Tab-separated table of C-alpha atoms in Angstrom:
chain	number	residue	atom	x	y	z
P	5	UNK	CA	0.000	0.000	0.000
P	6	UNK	CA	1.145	3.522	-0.799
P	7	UNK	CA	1.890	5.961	1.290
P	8	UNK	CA	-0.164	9.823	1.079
P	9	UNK	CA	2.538	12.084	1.094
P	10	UNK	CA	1.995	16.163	2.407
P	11	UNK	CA	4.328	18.119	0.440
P	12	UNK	CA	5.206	21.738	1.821
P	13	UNK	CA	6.407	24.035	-1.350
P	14	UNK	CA	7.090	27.673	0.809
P	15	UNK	CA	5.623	29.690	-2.323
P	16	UNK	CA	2.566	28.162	-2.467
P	17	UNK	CA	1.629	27.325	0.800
P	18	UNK	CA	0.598	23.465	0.754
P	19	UNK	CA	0.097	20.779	-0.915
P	20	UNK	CA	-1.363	17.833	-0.028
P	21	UNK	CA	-0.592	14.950	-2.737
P	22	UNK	CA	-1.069	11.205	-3.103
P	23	UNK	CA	0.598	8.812	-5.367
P	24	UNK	CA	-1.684	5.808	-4.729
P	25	UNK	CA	-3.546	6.002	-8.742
P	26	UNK	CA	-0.958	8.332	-10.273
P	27	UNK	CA	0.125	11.904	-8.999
P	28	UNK	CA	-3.255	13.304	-7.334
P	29	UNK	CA	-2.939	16.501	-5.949
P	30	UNK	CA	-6.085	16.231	-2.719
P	31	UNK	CA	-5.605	19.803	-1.378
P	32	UNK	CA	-4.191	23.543	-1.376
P	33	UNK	CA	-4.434	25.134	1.848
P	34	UNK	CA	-2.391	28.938	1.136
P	35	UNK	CA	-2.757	32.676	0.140
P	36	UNK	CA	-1.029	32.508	-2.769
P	37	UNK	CA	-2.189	34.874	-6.018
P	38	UNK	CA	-0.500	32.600	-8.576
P	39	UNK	CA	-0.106	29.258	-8.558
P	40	UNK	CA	1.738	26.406	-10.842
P	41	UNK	CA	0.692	22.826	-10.147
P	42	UNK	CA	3.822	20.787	-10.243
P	43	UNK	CA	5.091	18.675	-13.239
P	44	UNK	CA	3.823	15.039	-12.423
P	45	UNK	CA	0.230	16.066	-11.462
P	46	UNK	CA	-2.598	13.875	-13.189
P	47	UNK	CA	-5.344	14.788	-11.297
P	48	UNK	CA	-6.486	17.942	-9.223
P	49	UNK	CA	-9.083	15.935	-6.860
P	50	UNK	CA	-12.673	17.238	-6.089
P	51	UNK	CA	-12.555	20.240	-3.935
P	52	UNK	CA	-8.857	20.828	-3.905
P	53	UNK	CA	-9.321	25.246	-4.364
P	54	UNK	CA	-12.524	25.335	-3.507
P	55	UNK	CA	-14.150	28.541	-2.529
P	56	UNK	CA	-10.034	29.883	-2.247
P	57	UNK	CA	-10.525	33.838	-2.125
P	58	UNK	CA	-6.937	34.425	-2.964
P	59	UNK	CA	-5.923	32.547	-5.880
P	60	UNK	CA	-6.002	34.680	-9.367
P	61	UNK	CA	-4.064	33.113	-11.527
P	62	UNK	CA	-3.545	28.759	-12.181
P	63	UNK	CA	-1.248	27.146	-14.188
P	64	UNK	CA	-1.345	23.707	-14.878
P	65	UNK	CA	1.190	21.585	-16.001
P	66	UNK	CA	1.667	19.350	-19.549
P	67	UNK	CA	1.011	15.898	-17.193
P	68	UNK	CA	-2.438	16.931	-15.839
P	69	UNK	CA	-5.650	14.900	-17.182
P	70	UNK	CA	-8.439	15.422	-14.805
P	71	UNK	CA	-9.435	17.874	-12.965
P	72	UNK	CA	-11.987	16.950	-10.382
P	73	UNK	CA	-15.801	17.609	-9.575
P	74	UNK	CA	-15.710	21.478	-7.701
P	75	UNK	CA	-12.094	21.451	-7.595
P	76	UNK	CA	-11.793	25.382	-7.951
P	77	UNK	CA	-15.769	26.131	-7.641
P	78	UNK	CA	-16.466	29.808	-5.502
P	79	UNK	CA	-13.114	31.249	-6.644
P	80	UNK	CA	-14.275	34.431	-6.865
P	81	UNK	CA	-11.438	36.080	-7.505
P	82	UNK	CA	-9.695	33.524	-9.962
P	83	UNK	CA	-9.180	35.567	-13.476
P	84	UNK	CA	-6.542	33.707	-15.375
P	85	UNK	CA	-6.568	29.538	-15.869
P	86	UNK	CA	-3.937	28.220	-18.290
P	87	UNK	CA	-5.409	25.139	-19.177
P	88	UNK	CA	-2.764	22.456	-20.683
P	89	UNK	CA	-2.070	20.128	-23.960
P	90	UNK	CA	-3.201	16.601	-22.282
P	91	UNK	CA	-6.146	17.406	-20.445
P	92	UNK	CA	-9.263	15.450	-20.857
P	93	UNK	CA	-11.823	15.939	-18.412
P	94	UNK	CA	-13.090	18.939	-16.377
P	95	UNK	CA	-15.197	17.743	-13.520
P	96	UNK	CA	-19.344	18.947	-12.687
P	97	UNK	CA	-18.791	22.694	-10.961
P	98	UNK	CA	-15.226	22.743	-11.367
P	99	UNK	CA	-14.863	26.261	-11.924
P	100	UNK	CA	-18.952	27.606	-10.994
P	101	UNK	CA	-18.966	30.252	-9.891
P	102	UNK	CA	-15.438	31.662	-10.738
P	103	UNK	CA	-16.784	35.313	-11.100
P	104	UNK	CA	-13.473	36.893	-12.507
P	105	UNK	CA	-12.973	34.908	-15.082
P	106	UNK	CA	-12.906	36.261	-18.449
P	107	UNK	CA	-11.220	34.534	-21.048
P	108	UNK	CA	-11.200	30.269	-21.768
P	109	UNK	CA	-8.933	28.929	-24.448
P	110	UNK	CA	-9.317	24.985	-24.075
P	111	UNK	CA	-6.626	22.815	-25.497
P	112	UNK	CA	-7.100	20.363	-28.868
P	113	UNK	CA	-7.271	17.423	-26.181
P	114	UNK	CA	-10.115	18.122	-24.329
P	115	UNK	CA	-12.901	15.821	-24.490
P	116	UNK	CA	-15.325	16.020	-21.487
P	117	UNK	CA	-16.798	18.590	-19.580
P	118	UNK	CA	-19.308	17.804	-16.967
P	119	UNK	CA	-22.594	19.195	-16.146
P	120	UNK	CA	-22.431	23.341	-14.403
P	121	UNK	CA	-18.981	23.658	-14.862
P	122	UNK	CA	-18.776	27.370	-15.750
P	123	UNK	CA	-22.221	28.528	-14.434
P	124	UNK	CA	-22.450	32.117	-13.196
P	125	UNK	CA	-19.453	32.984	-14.165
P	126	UNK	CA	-20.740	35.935	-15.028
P	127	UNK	CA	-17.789	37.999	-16.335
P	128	UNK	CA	-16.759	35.246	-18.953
P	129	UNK	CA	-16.793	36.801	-22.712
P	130	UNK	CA	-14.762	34.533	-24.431
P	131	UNK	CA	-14.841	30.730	-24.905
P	132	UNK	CA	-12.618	28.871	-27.526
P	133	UNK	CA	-12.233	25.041	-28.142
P	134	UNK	CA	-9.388	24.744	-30.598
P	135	UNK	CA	-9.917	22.176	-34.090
P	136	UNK	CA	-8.470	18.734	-33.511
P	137	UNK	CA	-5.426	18.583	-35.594
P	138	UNK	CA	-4.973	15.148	-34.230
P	139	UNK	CA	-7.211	12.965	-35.619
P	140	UNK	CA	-7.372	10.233	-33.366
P	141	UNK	CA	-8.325	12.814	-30.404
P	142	UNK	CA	-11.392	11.786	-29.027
P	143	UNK	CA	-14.721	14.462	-29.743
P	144	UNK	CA	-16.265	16.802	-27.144
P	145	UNK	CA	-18.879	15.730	-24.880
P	146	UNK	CA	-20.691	19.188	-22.742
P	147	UNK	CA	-22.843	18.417	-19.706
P	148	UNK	CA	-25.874	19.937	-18.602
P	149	UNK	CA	-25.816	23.650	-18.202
P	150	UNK	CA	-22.215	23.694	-18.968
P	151	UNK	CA	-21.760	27.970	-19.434
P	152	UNK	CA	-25.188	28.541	-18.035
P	153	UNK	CA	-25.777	32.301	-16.935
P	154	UNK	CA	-22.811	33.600	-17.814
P	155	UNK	CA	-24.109	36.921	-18.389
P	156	UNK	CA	-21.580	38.481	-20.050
P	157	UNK	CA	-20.151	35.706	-22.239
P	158	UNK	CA	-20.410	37.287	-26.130
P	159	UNK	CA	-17.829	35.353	-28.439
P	160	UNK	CA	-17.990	31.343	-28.549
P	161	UNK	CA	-15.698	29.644	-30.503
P	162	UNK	CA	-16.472	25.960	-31.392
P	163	UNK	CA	-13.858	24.420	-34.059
P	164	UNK	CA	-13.609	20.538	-32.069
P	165	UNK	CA	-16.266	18.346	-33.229
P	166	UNK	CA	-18.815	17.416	-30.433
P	167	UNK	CA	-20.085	14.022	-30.245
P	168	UNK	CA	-22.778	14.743	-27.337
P	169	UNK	CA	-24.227	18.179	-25.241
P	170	UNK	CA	-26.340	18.377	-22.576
P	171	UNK	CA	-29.354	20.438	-21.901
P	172	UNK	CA	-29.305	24.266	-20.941
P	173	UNK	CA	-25.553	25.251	-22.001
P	174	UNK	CA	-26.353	28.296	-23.049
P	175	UNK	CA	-29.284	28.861	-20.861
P	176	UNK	CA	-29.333	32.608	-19.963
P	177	UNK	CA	-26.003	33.889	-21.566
P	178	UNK	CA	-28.044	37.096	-22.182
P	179	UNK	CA	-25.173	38.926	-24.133
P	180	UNK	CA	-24.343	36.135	-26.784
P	181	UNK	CA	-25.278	37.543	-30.112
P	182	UNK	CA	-24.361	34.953	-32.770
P	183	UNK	CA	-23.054	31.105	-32.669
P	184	UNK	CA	-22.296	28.608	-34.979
P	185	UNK	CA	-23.583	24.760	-33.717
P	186	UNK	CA	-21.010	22.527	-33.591
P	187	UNK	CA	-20.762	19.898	-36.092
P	188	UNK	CA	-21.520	16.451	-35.268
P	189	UNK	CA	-24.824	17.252	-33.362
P	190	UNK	CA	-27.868	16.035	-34.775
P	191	UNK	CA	-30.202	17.775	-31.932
P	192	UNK	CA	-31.006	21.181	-30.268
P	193	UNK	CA	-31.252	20.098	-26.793
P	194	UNK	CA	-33.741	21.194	-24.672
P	195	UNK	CA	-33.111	24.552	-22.821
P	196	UNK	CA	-30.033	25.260	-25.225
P	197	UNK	CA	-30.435	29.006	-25.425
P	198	UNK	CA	-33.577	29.560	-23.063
P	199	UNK	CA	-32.974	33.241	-22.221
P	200	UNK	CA	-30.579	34.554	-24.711
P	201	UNK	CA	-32.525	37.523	-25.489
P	202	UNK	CA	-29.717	39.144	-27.415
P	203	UNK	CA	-29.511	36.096	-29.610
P	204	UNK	CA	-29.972	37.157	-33.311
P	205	UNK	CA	-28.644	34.692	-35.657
P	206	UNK	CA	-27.626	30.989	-35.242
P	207	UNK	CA	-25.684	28.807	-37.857
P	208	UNK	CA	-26.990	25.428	-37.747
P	209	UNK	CA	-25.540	21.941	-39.461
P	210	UNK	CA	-27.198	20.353	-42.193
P	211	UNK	CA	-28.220	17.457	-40.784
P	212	UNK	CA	-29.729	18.687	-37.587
P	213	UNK	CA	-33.217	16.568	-36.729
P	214	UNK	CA	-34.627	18.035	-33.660
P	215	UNK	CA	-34.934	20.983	-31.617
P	216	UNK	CA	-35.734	20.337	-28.342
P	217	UNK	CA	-38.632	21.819	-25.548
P	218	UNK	CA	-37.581	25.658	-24.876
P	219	UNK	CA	-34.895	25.443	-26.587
P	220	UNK	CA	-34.656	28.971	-28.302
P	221	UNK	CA	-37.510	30.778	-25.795
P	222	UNK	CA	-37.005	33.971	-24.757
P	223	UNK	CA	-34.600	34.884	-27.491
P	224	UNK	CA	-36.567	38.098	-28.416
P	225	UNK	CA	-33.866	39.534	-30.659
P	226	UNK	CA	-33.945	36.237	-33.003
P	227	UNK	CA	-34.292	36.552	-36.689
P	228	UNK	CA	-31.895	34.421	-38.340
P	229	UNK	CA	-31.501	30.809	-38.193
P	230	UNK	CA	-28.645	29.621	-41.174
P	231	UNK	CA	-27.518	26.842	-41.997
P	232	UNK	CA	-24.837	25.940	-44.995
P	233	UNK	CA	-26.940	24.396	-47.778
P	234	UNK	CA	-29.261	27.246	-48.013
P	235	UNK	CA	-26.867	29.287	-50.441
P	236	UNK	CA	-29.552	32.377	-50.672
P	237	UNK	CA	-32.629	34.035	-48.556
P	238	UNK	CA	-35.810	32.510	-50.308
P	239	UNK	CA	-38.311	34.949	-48.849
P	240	UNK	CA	-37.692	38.585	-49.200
P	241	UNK	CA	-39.740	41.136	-47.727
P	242	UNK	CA	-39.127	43.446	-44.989
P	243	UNK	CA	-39.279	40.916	-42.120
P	244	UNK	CA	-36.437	38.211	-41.462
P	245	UNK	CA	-36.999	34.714	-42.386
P	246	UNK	CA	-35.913	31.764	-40.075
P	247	UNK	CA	-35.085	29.185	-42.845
P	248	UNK	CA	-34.915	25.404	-40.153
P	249	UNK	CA	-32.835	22.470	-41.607
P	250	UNK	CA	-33.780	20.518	-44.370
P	251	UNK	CA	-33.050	17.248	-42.046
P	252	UNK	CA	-35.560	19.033	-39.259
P	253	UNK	CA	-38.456	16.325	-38.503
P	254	UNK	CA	-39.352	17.515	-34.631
P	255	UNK	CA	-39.600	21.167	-32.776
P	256	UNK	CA	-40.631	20.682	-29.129
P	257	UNK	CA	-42.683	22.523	-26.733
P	258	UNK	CA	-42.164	26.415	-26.610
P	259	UNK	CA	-39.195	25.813	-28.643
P	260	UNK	CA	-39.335	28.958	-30.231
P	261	UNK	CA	-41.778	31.064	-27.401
P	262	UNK	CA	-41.698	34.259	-26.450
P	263	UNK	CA	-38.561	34.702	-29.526
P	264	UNK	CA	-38.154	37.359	-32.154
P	265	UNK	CA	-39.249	35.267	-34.946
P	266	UNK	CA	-41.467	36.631	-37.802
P	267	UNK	CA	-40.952	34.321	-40.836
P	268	UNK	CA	-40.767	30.824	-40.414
P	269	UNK	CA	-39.655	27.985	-43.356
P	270	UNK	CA	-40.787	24.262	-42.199
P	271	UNK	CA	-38.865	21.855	-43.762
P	272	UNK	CA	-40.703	19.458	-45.919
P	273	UNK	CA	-39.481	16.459	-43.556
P	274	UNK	CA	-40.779	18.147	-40.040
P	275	UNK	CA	-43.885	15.996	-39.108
P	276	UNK	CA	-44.309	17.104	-35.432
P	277	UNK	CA	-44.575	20.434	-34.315
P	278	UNK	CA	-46.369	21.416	-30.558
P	279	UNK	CA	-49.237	23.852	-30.523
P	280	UNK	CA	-47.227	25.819	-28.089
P	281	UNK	CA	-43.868	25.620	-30.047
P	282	UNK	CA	-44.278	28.973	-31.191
P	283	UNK	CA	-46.449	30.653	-28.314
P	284	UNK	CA	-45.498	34.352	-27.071
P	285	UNK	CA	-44.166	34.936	-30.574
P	286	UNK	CA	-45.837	38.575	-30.387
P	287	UNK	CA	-43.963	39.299	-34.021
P	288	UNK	CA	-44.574	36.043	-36.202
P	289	UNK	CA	-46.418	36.703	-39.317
P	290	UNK	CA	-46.316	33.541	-41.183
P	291	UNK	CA	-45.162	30.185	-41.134
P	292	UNK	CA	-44.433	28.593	-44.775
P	293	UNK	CA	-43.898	25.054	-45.368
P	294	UNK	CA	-41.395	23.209	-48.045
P	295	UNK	CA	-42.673	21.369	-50.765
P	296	UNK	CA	-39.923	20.552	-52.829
P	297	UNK	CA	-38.157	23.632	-54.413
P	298	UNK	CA	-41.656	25.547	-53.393
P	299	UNK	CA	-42.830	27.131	-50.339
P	300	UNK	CA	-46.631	27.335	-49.503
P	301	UNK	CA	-48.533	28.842	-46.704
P	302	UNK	CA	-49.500	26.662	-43.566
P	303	UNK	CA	-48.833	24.959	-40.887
P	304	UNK	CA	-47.713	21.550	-39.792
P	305	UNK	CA	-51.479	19.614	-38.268
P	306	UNK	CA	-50.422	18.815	-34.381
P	307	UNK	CA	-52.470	16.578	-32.604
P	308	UNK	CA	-52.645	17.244	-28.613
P	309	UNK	CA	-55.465	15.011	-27.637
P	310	UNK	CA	-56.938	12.164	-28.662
P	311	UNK	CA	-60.218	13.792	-30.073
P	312	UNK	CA	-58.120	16.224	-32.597
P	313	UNK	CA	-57.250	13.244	-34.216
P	314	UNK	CA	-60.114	11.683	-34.354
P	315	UNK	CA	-61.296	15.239	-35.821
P	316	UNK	CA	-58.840	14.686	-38.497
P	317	UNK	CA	-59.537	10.823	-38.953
P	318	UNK	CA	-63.629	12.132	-39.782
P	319	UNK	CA	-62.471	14.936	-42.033
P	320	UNK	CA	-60.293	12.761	-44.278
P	321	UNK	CA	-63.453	10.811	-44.298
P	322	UNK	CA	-63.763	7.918	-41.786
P	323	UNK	CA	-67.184	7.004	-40.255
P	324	UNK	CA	-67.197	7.904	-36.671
P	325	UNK	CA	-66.695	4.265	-35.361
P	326	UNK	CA	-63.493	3.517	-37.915
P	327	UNK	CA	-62.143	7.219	-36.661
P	328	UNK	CA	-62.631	6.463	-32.956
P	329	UNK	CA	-61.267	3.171	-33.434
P	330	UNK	CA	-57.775	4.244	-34.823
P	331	UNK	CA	-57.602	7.211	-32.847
P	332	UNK	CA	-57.660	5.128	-30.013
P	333	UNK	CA	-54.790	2.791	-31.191
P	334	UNK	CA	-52.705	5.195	-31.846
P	335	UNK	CA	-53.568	7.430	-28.981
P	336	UNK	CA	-51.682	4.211	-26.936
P	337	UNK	CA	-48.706	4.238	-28.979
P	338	UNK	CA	-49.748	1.072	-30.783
P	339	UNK	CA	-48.409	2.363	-34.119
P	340	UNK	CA	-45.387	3.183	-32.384
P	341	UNK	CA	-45.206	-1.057	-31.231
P	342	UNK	CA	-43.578	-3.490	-33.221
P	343	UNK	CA	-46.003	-5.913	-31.617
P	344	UNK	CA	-48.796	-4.406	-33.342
P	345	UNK	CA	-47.137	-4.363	-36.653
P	346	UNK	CA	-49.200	-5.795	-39.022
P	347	UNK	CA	-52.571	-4.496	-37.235
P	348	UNK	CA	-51.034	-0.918	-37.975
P	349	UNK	CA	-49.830	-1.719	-41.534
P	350	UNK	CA	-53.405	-2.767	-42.205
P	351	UNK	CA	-54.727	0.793	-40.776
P	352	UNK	CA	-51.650	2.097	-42.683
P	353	UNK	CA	-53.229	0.816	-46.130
P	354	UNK	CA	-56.742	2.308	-45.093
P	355	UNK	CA	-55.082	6.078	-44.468
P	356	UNK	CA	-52.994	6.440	-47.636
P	357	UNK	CA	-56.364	5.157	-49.463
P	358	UNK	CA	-57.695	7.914	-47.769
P	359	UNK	CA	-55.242	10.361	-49.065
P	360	UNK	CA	-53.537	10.682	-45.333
P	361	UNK	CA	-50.324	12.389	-45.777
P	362	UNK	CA	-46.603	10.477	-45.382
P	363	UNK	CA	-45.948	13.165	-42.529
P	364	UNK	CA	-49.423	12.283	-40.741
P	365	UNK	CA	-48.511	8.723	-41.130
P	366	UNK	CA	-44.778	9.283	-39.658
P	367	UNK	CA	-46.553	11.265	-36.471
P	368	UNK	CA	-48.782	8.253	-35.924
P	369	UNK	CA	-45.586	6.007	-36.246
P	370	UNK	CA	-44.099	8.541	-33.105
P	371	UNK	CA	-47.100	8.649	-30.795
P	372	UNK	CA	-46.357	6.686	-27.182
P	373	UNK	CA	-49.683	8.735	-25.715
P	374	UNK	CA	-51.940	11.081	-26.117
P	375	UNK	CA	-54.273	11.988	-23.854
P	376	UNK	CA	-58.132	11.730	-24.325
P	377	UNK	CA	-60.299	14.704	-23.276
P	378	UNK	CA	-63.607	15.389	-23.535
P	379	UNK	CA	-63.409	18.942	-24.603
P	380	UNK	CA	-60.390	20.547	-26.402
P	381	UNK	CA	-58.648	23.410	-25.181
P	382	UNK	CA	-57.373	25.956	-27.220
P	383	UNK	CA	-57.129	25.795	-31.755
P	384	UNK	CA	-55.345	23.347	-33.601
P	385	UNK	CA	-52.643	24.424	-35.793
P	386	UNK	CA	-54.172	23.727	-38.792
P	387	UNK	CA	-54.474	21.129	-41.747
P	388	UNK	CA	-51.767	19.646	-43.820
P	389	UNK	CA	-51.011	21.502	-46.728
């Protein structure tokens, strides 16, 4: 068994270090402005500067990998950290909290960074994760509200490709402006940038297929949404038009409330969009769906109970039992079973007969449960253009 070992380094006060599982530094107990973690550090363990009132400046050194859940969390007066080449992992609250910080340049290695790590830090302006020139360097993974209300954080820069993020990392940055999404992301999660209200434009990849419950709420300065294969603006009047991604096929609830929107392109594949996706949007004027290389006037049909799709079952021209009926199976997310298969394929055959549209079909395929009311509350989007 290895021994824990308390180093005393006069310039920085102490250290407390083990060497059980590699070089760990445990604790810093000192007054010291600027530090520099020794050479031979892998890991700065959970709660080693927490809530330290003195430190300003940290510099790590080339052997560090992790650094630990809270490890510098409540250093308020911590401006400078000089993150190094090697590091992989930055622990949940690590720096939260860290109201002097400004500026965070993370290195090409980087690949995990757990959920509230820079939350209120609310002087941060700048965020850059450098492009992997290594190839075989693993992608990005951001936890749950990652840079969450950092008020005054204006400039991020994403080059790395991201392989996952978590909900709410942008949630209330209220002075970011413009972003582009990271490649490599295929969803808007939920919360993602609830609050920016000086959000105007967003980039967006391609092949993006969802955007997630609140996502963009709130952002009442929003008028641009781009994304790369749209070479030129299709709809050119005096308002702003928020062209979505061609991949797009879901927009969750109040995705878009309470936002600056006032033109909105649906992609032709979108097939579920929540009657309150776009509620509070004070300035929207119309929403125009894709069909093809066209756009036409409507709106997506959204079921949110059980009897609005029976509605739609009658108007397409079932009989009242055969509508009830299938409203019913789908309303349990029996469409959505592979166990009912081939009783669905058989409805399946009876709705395209009926002239049911491939995106109604495809939100029948996606329904676990709706709920079954006896009287509706509230309009229905509309029908299927």
């Amino acid at each position: 068994m290895m021994n824990i070992i308390v180093v005393k380094i006069v310039w920085i006060g102490v250290l407390k270090m083990s060497f059980k599982f590699g070089k760990v530094l445990l604790e810093y107990i000192g007054d010291e402005k600027r530090i520099v973690i020794p050479e031979g550090v892998e890991f700065v363990s959970s709660y080693a500067f927490v809530n330290n009132k003195s430190i300003e400046e940290v510099i790590m050194p080339s052997t560090l990998k992790r650094i630990g859940d809270e490890a510098f969390s409540e250093c308020s007066n911590l401006k400078v950290v000089q993150f190094n080449e090697g590091l992989k992992e930055i622990g949940d609250f690590a720096f939260s909290e860290c109201e002097s910080l400004k500026k965070l340049i993370f290195p090409e290695s980087i690949n995990f960074i757990g959920k509230n790590c820079f939350e209120y830090c609310i002087n941060l302006e700048t965020v850059v994760f450098k492009n992997n020139s290594n190839e075989e360097e693993e992608n990005l993974s951001l936890g749950d509200y990652v840079f969450s209300n950092c008020e005054s954080l204006n400039k991020v820069k994403i080059e790395k490709n991201v392989e996952d993020i978590g909900n709410s990392v942008f949630m209330s940055c209220s002075s970011i402006r413009n972003i582009q999404f990271p490649k490599g992301i295929y969803k808007v999660p939920a919360d993602t940038f609830r609050g920016c209200s000086r959000l105007d434009s967003v980039e967006l990849p391609d092949d993006i297929t969802s955007i997630g419950d609140w996502a963009f709420w709130g952002c009442k300065s929003l008028h641009r949404i781009n994304f790369p294969r749209l070479k030129h603006q299709e709809y050119n009047e005096e308002c702003e038009c928020v062209n979505l991604p061609l991949e797009l096929e879901i927009i969750g609830h109040h995705a878009f409330g309470n936002s600056g929107v006032e033109v909105v392109v649906i992609p032709e594949k979108t097939f579920l969009i929540y009657n309150d996706t776009f509620d509070g949007c004070g300035c929207l004027q119309k929403v125009l769906r894709r069909s093809g290389d066209k756009l036409k006037q409507g709106w997506i049909y959204n079921f949110a109970y059980r009897e609005e799709l029976e509605k739609y079952l009658n108007k397409i021209g079932l009989d009242k039992h055969d509508a009830f009926e299938i409203s019913e199976f789908i309303r349990k997310g029996k469409a959505h079973s592979e166990r009912c298969k081939d009783k669905w394929n058989k409805i399946k055959n009876i709705l395209e007969k009926k002239e049911a549209t491939p995106h109604f079909i495809k939100y029948c395929e996606s329904v676990k449960y709706l709920p079954s009311i006896t009287k509706i509350f509230g309009e229905s989007m509309g029908d299927y253009k």
